[in-house]
PDB file of C-alpha atoms and ligand atoms in Angstrom:
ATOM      1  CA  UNK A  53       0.000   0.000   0.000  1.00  0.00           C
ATOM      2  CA  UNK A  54       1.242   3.783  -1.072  1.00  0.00           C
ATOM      3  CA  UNK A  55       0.445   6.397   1.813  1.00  0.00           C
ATOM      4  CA  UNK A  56       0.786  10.343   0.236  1.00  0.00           C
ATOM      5  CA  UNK A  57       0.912  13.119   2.742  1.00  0.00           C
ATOM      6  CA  UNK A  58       1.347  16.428   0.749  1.00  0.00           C
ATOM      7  CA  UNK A  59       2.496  19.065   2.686  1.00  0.00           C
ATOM      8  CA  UNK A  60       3.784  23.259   1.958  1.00  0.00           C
ATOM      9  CA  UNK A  61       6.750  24.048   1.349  1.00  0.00           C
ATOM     10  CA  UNK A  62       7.413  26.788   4.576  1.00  0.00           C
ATOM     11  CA  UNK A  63       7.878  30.478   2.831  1.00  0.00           C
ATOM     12  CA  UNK A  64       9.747  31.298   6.086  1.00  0.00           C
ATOM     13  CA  UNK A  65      12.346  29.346   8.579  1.00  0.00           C
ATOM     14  CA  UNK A  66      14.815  28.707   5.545  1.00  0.00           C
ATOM     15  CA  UNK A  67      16.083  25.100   5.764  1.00  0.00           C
ATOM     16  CA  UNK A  68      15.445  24.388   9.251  1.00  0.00           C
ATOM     17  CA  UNK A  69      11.742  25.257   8.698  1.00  0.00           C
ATOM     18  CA  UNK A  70      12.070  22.626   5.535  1.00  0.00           C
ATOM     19  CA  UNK A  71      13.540  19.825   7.398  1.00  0.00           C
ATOM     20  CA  UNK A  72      11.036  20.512  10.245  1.00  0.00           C
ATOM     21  CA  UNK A  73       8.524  20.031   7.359  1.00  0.00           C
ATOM     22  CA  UNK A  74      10.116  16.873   6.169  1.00  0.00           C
ATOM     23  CA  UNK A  75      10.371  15.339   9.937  1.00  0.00           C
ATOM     24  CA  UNK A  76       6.817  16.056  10.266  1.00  0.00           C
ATOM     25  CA  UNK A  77       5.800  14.324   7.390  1.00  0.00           C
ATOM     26  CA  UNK A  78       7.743  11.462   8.055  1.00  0.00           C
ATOM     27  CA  UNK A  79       5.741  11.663  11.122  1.00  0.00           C
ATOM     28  CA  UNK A  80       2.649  11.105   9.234  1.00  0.00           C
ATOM     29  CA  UNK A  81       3.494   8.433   7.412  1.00  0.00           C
ATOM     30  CA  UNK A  82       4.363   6.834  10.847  1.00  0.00           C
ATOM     31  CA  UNK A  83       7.817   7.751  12.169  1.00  0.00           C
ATOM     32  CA  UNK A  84      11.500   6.608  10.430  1.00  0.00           C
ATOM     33  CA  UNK A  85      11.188   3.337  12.122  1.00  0.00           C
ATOM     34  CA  UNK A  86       8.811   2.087   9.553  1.00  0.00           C
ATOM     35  CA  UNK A  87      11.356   3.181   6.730  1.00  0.00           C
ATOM     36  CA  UNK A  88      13.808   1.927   5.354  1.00  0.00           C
ATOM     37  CA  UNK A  89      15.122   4.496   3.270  1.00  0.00           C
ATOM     38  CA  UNK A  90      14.258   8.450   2.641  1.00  0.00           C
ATOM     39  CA  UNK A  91      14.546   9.474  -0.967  1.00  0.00           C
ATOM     40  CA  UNK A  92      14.278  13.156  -1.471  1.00  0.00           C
ATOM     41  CA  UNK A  93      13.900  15.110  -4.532  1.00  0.00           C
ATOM     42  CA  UNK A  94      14.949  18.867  -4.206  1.00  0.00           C
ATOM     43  CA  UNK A  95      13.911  21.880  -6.571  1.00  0.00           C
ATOM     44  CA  UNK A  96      17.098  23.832  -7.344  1.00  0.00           C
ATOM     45  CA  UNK A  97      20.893  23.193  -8.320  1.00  0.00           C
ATOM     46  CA  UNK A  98      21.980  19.824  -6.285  1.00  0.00           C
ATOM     47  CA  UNK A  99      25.107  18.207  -5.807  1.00  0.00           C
ATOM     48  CA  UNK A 100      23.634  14.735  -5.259  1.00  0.00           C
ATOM     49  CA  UNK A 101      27.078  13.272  -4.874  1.00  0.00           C
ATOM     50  CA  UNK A 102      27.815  15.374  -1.722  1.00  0.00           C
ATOM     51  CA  UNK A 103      24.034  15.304  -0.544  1.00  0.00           C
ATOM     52  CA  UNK A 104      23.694  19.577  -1.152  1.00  0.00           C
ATOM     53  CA  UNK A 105      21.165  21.804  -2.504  1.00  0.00           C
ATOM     54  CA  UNK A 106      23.855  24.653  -3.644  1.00  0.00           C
ATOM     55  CA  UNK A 107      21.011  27.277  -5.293  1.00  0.00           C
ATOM     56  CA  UNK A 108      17.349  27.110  -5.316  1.00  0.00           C
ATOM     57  CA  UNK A 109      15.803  30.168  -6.232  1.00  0.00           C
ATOM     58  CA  UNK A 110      12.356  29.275  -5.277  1.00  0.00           C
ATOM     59  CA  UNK A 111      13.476  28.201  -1.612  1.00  0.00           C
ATOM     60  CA  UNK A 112      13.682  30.987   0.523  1.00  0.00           C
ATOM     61  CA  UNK A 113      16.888  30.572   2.629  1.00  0.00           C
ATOM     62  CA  UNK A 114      18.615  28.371  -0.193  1.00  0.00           C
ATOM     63  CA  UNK A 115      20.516  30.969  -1.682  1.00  0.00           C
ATOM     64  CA  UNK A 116      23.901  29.509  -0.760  1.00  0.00           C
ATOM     65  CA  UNK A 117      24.838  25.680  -0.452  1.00  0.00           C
ATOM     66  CA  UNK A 118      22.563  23.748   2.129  1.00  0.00           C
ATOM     67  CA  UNK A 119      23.640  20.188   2.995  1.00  0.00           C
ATOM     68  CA  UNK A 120      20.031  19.360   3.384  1.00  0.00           C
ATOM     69  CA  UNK A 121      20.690  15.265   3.297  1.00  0.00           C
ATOM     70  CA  UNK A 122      22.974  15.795   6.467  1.00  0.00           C
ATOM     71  CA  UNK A 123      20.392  17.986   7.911  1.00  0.00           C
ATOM     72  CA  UNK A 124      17.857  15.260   7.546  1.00  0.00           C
ATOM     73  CA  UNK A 125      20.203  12.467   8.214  1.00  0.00           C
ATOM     74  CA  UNK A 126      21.079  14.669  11.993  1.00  0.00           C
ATOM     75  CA  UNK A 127      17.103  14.792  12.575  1.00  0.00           C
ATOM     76  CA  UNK A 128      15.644  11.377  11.743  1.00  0.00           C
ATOM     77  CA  UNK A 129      18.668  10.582  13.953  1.00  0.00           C
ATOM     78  CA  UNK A 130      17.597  12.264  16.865  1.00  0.00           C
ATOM     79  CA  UNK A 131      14.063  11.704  16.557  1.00  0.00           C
ATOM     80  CA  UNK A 132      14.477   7.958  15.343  1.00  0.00           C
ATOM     81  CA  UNK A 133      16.952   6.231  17.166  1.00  0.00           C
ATOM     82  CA  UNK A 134      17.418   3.349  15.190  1.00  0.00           C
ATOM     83  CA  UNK A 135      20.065   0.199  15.176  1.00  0.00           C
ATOM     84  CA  UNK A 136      20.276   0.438  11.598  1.00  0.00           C
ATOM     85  CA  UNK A 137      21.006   4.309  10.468  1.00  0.00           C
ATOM     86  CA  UNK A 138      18.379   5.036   7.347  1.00  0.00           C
ATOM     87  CA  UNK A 139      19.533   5.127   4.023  1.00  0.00           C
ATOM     88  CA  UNK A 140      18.981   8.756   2.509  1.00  0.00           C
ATOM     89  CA  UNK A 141      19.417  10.173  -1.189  1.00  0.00           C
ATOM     90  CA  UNK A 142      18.521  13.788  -2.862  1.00  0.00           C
ATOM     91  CA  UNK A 143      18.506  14.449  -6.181  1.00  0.00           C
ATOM     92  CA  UNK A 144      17.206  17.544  -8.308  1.00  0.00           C
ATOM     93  CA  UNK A 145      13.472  17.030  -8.597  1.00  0.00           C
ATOM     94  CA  UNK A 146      13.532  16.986 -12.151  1.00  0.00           C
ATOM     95  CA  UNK A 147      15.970  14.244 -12.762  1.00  0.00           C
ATOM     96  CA  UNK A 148      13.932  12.377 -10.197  1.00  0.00           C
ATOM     97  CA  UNK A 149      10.401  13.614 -12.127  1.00  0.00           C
ATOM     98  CA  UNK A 150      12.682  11.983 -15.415  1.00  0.00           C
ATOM     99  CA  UNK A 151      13.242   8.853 -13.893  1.00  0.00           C
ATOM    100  CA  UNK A 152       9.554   7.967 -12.626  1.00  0.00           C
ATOM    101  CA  UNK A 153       8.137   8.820 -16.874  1.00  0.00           C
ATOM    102  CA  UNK A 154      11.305   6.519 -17.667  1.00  0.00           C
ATOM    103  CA  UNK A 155      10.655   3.483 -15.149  1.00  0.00           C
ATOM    104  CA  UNK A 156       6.722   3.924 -15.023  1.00  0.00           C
ATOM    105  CA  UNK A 157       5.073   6.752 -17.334  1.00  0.00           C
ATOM    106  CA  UNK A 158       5.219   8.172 -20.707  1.00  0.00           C
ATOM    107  CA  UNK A 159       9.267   7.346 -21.032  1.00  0.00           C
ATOM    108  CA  UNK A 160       8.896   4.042 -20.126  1.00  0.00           C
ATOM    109  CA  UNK A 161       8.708   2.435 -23.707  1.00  0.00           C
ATOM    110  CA  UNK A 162      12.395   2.444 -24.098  1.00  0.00           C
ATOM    111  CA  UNK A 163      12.473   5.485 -26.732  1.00  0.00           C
ATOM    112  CA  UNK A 164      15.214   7.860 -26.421  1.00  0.00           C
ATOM    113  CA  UNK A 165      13.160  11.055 -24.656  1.00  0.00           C
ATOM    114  CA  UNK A 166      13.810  14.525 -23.424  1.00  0.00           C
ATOM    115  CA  UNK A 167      11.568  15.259 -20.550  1.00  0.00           C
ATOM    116  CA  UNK A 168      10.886  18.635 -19.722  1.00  0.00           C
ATOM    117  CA  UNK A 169       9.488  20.400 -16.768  1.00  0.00           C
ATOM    118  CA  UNK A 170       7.260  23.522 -17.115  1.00  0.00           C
ATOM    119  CA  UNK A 171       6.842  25.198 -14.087  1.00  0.00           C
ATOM    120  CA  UNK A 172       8.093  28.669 -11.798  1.00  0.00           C
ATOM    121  CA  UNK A 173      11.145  27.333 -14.383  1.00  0.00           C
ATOM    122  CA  UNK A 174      12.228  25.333 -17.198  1.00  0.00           C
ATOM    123  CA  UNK A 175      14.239  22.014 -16.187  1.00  0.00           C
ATOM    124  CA  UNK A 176      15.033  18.828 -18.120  1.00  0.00           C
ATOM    125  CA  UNK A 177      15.944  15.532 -18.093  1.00  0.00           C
ATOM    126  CA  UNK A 178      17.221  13.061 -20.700  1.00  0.00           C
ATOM    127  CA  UNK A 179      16.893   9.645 -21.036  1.00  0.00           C
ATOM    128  CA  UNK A 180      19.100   7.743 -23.164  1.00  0.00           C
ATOM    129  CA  UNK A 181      19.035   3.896 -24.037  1.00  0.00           C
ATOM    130  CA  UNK A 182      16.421   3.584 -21.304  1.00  0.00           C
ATOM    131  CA  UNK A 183      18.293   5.206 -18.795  1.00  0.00           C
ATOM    132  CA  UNK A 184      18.282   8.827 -16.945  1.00  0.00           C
ATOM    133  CA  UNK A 185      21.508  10.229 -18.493  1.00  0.00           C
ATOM    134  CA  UNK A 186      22.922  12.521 -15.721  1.00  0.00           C
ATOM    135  CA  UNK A 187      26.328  13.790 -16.528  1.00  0.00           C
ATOM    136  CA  UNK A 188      29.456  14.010 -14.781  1.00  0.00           C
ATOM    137  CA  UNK A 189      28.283  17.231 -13.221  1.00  0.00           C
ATOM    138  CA  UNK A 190      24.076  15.968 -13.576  1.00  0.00           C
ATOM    139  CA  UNK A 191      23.810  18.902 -15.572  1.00  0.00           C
ATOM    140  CA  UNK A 192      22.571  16.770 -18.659  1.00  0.00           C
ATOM    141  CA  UNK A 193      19.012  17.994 -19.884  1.00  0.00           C
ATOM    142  CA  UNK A 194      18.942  20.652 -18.550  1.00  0.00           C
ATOM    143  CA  UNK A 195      17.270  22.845 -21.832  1.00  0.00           C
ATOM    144  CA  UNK A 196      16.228  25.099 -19.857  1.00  0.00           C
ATOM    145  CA  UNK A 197      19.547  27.027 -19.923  1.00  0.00           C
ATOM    146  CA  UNK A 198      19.744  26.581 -23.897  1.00  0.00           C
ATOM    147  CA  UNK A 199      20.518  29.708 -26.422  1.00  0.00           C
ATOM    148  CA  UNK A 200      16.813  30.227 -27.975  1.00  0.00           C
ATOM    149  CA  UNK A 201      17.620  34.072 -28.970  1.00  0.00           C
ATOM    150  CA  UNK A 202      21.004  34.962 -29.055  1.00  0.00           C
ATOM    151  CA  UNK A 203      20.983  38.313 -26.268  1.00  0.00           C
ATOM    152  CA  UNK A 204      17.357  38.207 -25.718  1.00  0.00           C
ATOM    153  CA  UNK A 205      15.336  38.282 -22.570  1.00  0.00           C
ATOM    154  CA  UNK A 206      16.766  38.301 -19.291  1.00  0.00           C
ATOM    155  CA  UNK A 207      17.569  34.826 -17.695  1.00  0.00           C
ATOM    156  CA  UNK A 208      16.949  33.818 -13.746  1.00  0.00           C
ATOM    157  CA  UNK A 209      20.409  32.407 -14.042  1.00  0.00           C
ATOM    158  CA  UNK A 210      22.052  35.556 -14.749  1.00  0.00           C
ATOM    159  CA  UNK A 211      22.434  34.769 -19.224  1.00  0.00           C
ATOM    160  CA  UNK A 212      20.412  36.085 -21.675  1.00  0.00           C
ATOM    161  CA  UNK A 213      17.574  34.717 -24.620  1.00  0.00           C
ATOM    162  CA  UNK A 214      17.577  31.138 -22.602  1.00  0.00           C
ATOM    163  CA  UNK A 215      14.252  28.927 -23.158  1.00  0.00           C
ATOM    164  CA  UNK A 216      13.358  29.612 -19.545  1.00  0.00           C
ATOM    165  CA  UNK A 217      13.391  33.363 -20.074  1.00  0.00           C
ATOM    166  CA  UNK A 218      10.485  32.426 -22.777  1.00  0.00           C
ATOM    167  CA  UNK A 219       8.655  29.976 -21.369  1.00  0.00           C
ATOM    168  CA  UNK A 220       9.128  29.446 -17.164  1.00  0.00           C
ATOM    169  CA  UNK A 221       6.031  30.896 -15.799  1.00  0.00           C
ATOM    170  CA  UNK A 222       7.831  33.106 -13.684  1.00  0.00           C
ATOM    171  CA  UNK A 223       9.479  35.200 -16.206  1.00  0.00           C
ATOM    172  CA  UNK A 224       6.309  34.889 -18.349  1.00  0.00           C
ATOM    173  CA  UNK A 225       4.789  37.031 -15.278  1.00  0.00           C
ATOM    174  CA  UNK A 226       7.798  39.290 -15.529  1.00  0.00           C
ATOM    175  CA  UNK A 227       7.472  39.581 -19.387  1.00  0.00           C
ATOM    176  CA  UNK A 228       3.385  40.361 -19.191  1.00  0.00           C
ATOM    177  CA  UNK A 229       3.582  42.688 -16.703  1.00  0.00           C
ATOM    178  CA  UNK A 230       6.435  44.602 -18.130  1.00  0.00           C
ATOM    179  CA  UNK A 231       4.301  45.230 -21.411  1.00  0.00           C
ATOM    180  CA  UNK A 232       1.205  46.112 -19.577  1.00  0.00           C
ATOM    181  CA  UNK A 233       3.093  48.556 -18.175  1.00  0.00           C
ATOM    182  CA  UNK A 234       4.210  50.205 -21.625  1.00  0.00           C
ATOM    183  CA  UNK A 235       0.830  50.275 -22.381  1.00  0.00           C
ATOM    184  CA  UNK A 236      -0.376  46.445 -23.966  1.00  0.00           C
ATOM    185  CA  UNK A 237      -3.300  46.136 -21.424  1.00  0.00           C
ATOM    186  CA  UNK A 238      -4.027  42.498 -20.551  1.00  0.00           C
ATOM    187  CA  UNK A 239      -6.195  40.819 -18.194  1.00  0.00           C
ATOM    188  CA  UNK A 240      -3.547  38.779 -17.007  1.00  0.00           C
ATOM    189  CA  UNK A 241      -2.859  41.964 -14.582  1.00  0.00           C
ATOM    190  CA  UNK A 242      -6.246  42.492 -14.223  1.00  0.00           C
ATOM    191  CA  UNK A 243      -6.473  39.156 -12.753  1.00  0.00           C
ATOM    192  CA  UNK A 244      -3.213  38.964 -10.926  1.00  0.00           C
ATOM    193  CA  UNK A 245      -3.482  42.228  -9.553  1.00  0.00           C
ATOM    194  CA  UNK A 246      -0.667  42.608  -6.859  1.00  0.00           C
ATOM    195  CA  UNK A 247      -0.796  38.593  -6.442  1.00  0.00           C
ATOM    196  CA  UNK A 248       1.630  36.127  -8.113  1.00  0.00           C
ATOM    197  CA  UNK A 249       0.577  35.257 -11.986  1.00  0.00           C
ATOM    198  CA  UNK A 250      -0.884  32.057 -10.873  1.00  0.00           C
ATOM    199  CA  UNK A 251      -1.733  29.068 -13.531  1.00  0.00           C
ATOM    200  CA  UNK A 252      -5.210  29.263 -13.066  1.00  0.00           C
ATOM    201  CA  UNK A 253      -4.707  32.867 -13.975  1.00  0.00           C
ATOM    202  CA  UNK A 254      -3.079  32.018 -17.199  1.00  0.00           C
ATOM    203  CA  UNK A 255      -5.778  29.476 -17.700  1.00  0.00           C
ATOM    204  CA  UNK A 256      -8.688  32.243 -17.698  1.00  0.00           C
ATOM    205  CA  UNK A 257      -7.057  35.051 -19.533  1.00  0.00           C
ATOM    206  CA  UNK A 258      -5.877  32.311 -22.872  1.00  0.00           C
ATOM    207  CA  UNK A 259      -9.775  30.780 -21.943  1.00  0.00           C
ATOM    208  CA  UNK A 260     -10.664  34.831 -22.819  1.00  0.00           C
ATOM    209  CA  UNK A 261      -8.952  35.098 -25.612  1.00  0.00           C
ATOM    210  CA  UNK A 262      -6.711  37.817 -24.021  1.00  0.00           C
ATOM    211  CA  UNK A 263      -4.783  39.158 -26.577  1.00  0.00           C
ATOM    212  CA  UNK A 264      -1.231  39.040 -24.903  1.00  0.00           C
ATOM    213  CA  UNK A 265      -1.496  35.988 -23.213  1.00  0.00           C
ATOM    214  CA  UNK A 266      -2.156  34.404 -26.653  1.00  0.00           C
ATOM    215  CA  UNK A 267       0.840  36.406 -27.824  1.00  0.00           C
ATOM    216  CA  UNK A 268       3.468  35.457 -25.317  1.00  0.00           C
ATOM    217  CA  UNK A 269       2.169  31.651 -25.656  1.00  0.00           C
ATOM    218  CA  UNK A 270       3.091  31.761 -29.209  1.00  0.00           C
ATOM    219  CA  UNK A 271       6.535  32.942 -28.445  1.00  0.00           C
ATOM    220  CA  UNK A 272       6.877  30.180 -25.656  1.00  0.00           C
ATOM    221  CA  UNK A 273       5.871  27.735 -28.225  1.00  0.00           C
ATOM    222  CA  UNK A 274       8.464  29.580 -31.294  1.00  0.00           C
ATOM    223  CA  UNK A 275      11.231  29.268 -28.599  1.00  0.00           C
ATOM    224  CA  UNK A 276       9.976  25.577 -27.446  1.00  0.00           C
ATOM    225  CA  UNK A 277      10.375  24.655 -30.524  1.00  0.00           C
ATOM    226  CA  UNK A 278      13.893  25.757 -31.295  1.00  0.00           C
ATOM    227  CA  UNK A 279      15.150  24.095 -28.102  1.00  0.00           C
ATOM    228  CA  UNK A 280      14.074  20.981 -28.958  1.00  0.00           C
ATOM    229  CA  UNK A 281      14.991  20.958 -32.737  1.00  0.00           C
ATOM    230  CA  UNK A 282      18.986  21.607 -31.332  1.00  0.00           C
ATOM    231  CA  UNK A 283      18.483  18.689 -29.038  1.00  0.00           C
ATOM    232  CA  UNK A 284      16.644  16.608 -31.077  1.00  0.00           C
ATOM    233  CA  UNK A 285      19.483  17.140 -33.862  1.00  0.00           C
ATOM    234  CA  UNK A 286      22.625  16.688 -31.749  1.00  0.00           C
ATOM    235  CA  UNK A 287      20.755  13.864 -29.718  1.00  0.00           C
ATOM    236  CA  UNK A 288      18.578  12.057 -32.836  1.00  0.00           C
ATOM    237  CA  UNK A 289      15.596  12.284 -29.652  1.00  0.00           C
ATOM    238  CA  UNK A 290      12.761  10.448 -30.343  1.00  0.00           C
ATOM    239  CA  UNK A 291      10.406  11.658 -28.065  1.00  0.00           C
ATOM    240  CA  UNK A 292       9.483  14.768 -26.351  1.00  0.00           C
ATOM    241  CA  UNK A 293       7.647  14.111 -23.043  1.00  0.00           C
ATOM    242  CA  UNK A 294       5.882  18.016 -21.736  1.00  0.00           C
ATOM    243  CA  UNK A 295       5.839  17.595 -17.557  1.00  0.00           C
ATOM    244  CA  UNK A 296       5.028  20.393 -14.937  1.00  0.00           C
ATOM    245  CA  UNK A 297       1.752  22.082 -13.539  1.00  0.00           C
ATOM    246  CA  UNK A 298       2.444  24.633 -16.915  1.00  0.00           C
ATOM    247  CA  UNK A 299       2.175  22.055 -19.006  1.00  0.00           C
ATOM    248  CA  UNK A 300      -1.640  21.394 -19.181  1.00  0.00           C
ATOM    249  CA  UNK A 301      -2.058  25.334 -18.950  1.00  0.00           C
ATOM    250  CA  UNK A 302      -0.865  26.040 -22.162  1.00  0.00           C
ATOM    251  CA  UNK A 303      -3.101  23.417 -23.783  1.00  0.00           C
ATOM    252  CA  UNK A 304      -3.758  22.092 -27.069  1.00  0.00           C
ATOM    253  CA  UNK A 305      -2.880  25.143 -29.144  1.00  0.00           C
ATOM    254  CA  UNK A 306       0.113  25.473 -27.778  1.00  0.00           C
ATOM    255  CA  UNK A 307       1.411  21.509 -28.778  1.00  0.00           C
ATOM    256  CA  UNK A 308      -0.002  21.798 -32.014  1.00  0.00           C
ATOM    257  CA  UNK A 309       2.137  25.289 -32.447  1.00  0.00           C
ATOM    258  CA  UNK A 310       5.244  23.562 -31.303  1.00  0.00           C
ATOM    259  CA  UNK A 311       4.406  20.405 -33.139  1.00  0.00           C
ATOM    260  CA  UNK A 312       3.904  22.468 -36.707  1.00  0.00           C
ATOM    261  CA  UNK A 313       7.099  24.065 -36.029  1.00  0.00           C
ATOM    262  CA  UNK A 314       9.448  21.494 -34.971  1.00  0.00           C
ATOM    263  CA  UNK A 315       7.280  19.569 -38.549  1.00  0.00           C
ATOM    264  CA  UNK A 316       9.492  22.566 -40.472  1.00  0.00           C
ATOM    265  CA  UNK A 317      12.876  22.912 -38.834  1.00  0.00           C
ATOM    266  CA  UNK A 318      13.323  19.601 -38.029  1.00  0.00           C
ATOM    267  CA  UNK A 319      16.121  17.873 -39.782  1.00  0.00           C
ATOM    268  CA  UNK A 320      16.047  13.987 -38.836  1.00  0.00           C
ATOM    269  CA  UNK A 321      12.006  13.835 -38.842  1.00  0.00           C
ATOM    270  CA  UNK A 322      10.367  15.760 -35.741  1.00  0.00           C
ATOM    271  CA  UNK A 323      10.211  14.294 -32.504  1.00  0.00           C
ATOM    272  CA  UNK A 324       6.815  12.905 -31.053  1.00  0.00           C
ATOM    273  CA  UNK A 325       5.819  15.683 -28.434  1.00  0.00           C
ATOM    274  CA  UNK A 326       3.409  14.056 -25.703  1.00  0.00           C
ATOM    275  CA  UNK A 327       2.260  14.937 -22.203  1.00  0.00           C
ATOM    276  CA  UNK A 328       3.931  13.206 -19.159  1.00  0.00           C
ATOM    277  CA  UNK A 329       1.844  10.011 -17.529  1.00  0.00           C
ATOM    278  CA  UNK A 330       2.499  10.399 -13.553  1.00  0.00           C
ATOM    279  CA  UNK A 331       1.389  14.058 -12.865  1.00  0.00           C
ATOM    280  CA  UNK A 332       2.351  16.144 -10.056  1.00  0.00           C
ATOM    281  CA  UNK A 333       3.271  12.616  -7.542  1.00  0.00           C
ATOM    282  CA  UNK A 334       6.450  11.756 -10.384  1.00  0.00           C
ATOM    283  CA  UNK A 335       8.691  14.122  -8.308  1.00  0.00           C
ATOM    284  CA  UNK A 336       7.861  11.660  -5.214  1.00  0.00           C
ATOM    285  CA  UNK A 337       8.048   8.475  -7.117  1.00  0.00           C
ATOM    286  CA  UNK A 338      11.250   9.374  -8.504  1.00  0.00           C
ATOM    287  CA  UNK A 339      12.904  10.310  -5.305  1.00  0.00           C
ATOM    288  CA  UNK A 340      11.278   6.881  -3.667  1.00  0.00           C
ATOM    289  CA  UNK A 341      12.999   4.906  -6.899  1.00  0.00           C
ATOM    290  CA  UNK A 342      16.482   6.899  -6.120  1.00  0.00           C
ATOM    291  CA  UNK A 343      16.819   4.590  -2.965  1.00  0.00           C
ATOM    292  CA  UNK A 344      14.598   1.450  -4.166  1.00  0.00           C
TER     293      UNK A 344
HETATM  294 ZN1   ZN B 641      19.229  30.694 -17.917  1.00  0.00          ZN
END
């Protein structure tokens, strides 16, 4: 039997207040004892190898290197005394997002895939010859970070014209609200008002045919589509699988955009683009198979 406890991630109390978070849902799902190991799947740049988050911009407090698996490990510890210490493994919630669609969901078929997560961000996985291809440095897949348009928009990571500057929702937010200001009214402000540029938010204003919305969506889809045509090329990917809570927002249009463009500039024949299989629990699944 699977037991899920969801629980917030804590806006305040940096890393303590997330491993308090984490002890507390262990507690839920009755206590260390009754584990055997703790796989954990972390947003942000990790070093898996050394058990670190070093960046996450979405954590607050994880702005500088956190070694959250020896936080955890110190915890359970304390809380669980135990004659056998628990096993414990983090990895970037992306890779371990990739390796649930390649062991269970849409990935699983043994075709060479690019996963890709749209969310706050862009991330990516790969997986080649039925296996999560990580990298000496786990960078690998991570498109994201990509060249789209050589010294366009702004990039979270500090470059310029990346795919995540065109298509992570957060700098979508940033993009809309920057040409509301100079004057291209949308209702996406309307709607947002001081609030964060939620999904559902998105979903009404594209529902209402909001002129913008549609506008920016095209140019996620244009710079999609680029990204994947570079790594289908150098790769010879077979598959495209679209992951993340952004996914679904942008919707049919959107895929059949991407899919008409990548039908064009597409050298080897255009990659299959398909929605992932294991929704918003792969993150979990993925961490649970990094200690199976
Ligand atoms: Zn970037």
């Amino acid at each position: 039997m699977v037991n899920w406890v969801r629980a917030r991630t804590p806006t305040d109390g940096g890393a303590a207040g997330v491993v308090d978070t984490l002890a507390r849902v262990m507690e839920r799902l009755g206590g260390a004892q009754s584990a055997a190991a703790v796989g954990i799947a972390s947003a942000g740049l990790v070093d898996a190898a050394t058990g670190r988050v070093l960046r996450a911009a979405n954590l607050p407090g994880f702005d500088h290197p956190v070694p959250l698996l020896r936080l955890v490990g110190t915890r359970l510890a304390r809380e669980y005394p135990h004659p056998e210490p628990v096993t414990l493994a983090l990895d970037n919630d992306v890779n371990a997002l990739t390796r649930a669609e390649a062991t269970y969901g849409a990935a699983a078929d043994g075709r060479d895939s690019l996963v890709i997560a749209l969310g706050t961000g862009v991330g990516g996985g790969l997986v080649l010859g039925g296996r999560v291809r990580l990298g000496p440095r786990g960078f690998s897949g991570e498109i994201g970070h990509v060249v789209v348009q050589p010294g366009g928009r702004p990039c979270s990571c500090g470059g310029y014209g990346h795919l995540e500057a065109y298509l992570g929702r957060s700098a979508l937010e940033h993009e809309a609200r920057d040409r509301h200001d100079r004057g291209r009214h949308s209702l996406l402000v309307d709607l947002a008002g001081d609030r964060r540029m939620s999904s559902s938010i998105w979903d009404r204003a594209l529902d209402a045919g909001d002129e913008l919305a549609l506008t920016l969506r095209l140019e996620a889809a244009s710079a999609l589509s680029v990204a994947i045509t570079q790594a289908a090329t150098l790769l010879d990917i077979e598959q495209v699988v679209l992951a993340g809570g952004f996914a679904p927002i942008l919707g049919r249009p959107f895929r059949a955009e991407v899919d008409r463009q990548l039908a064009v500039m597409s050298v080897a024949g255009a990659p299959a683009v398909r929605g992932a299989a294991l929704g918003d629990q792969a993150g979990a699944i993925g961490a649970a198979l990094l200690v199976a």
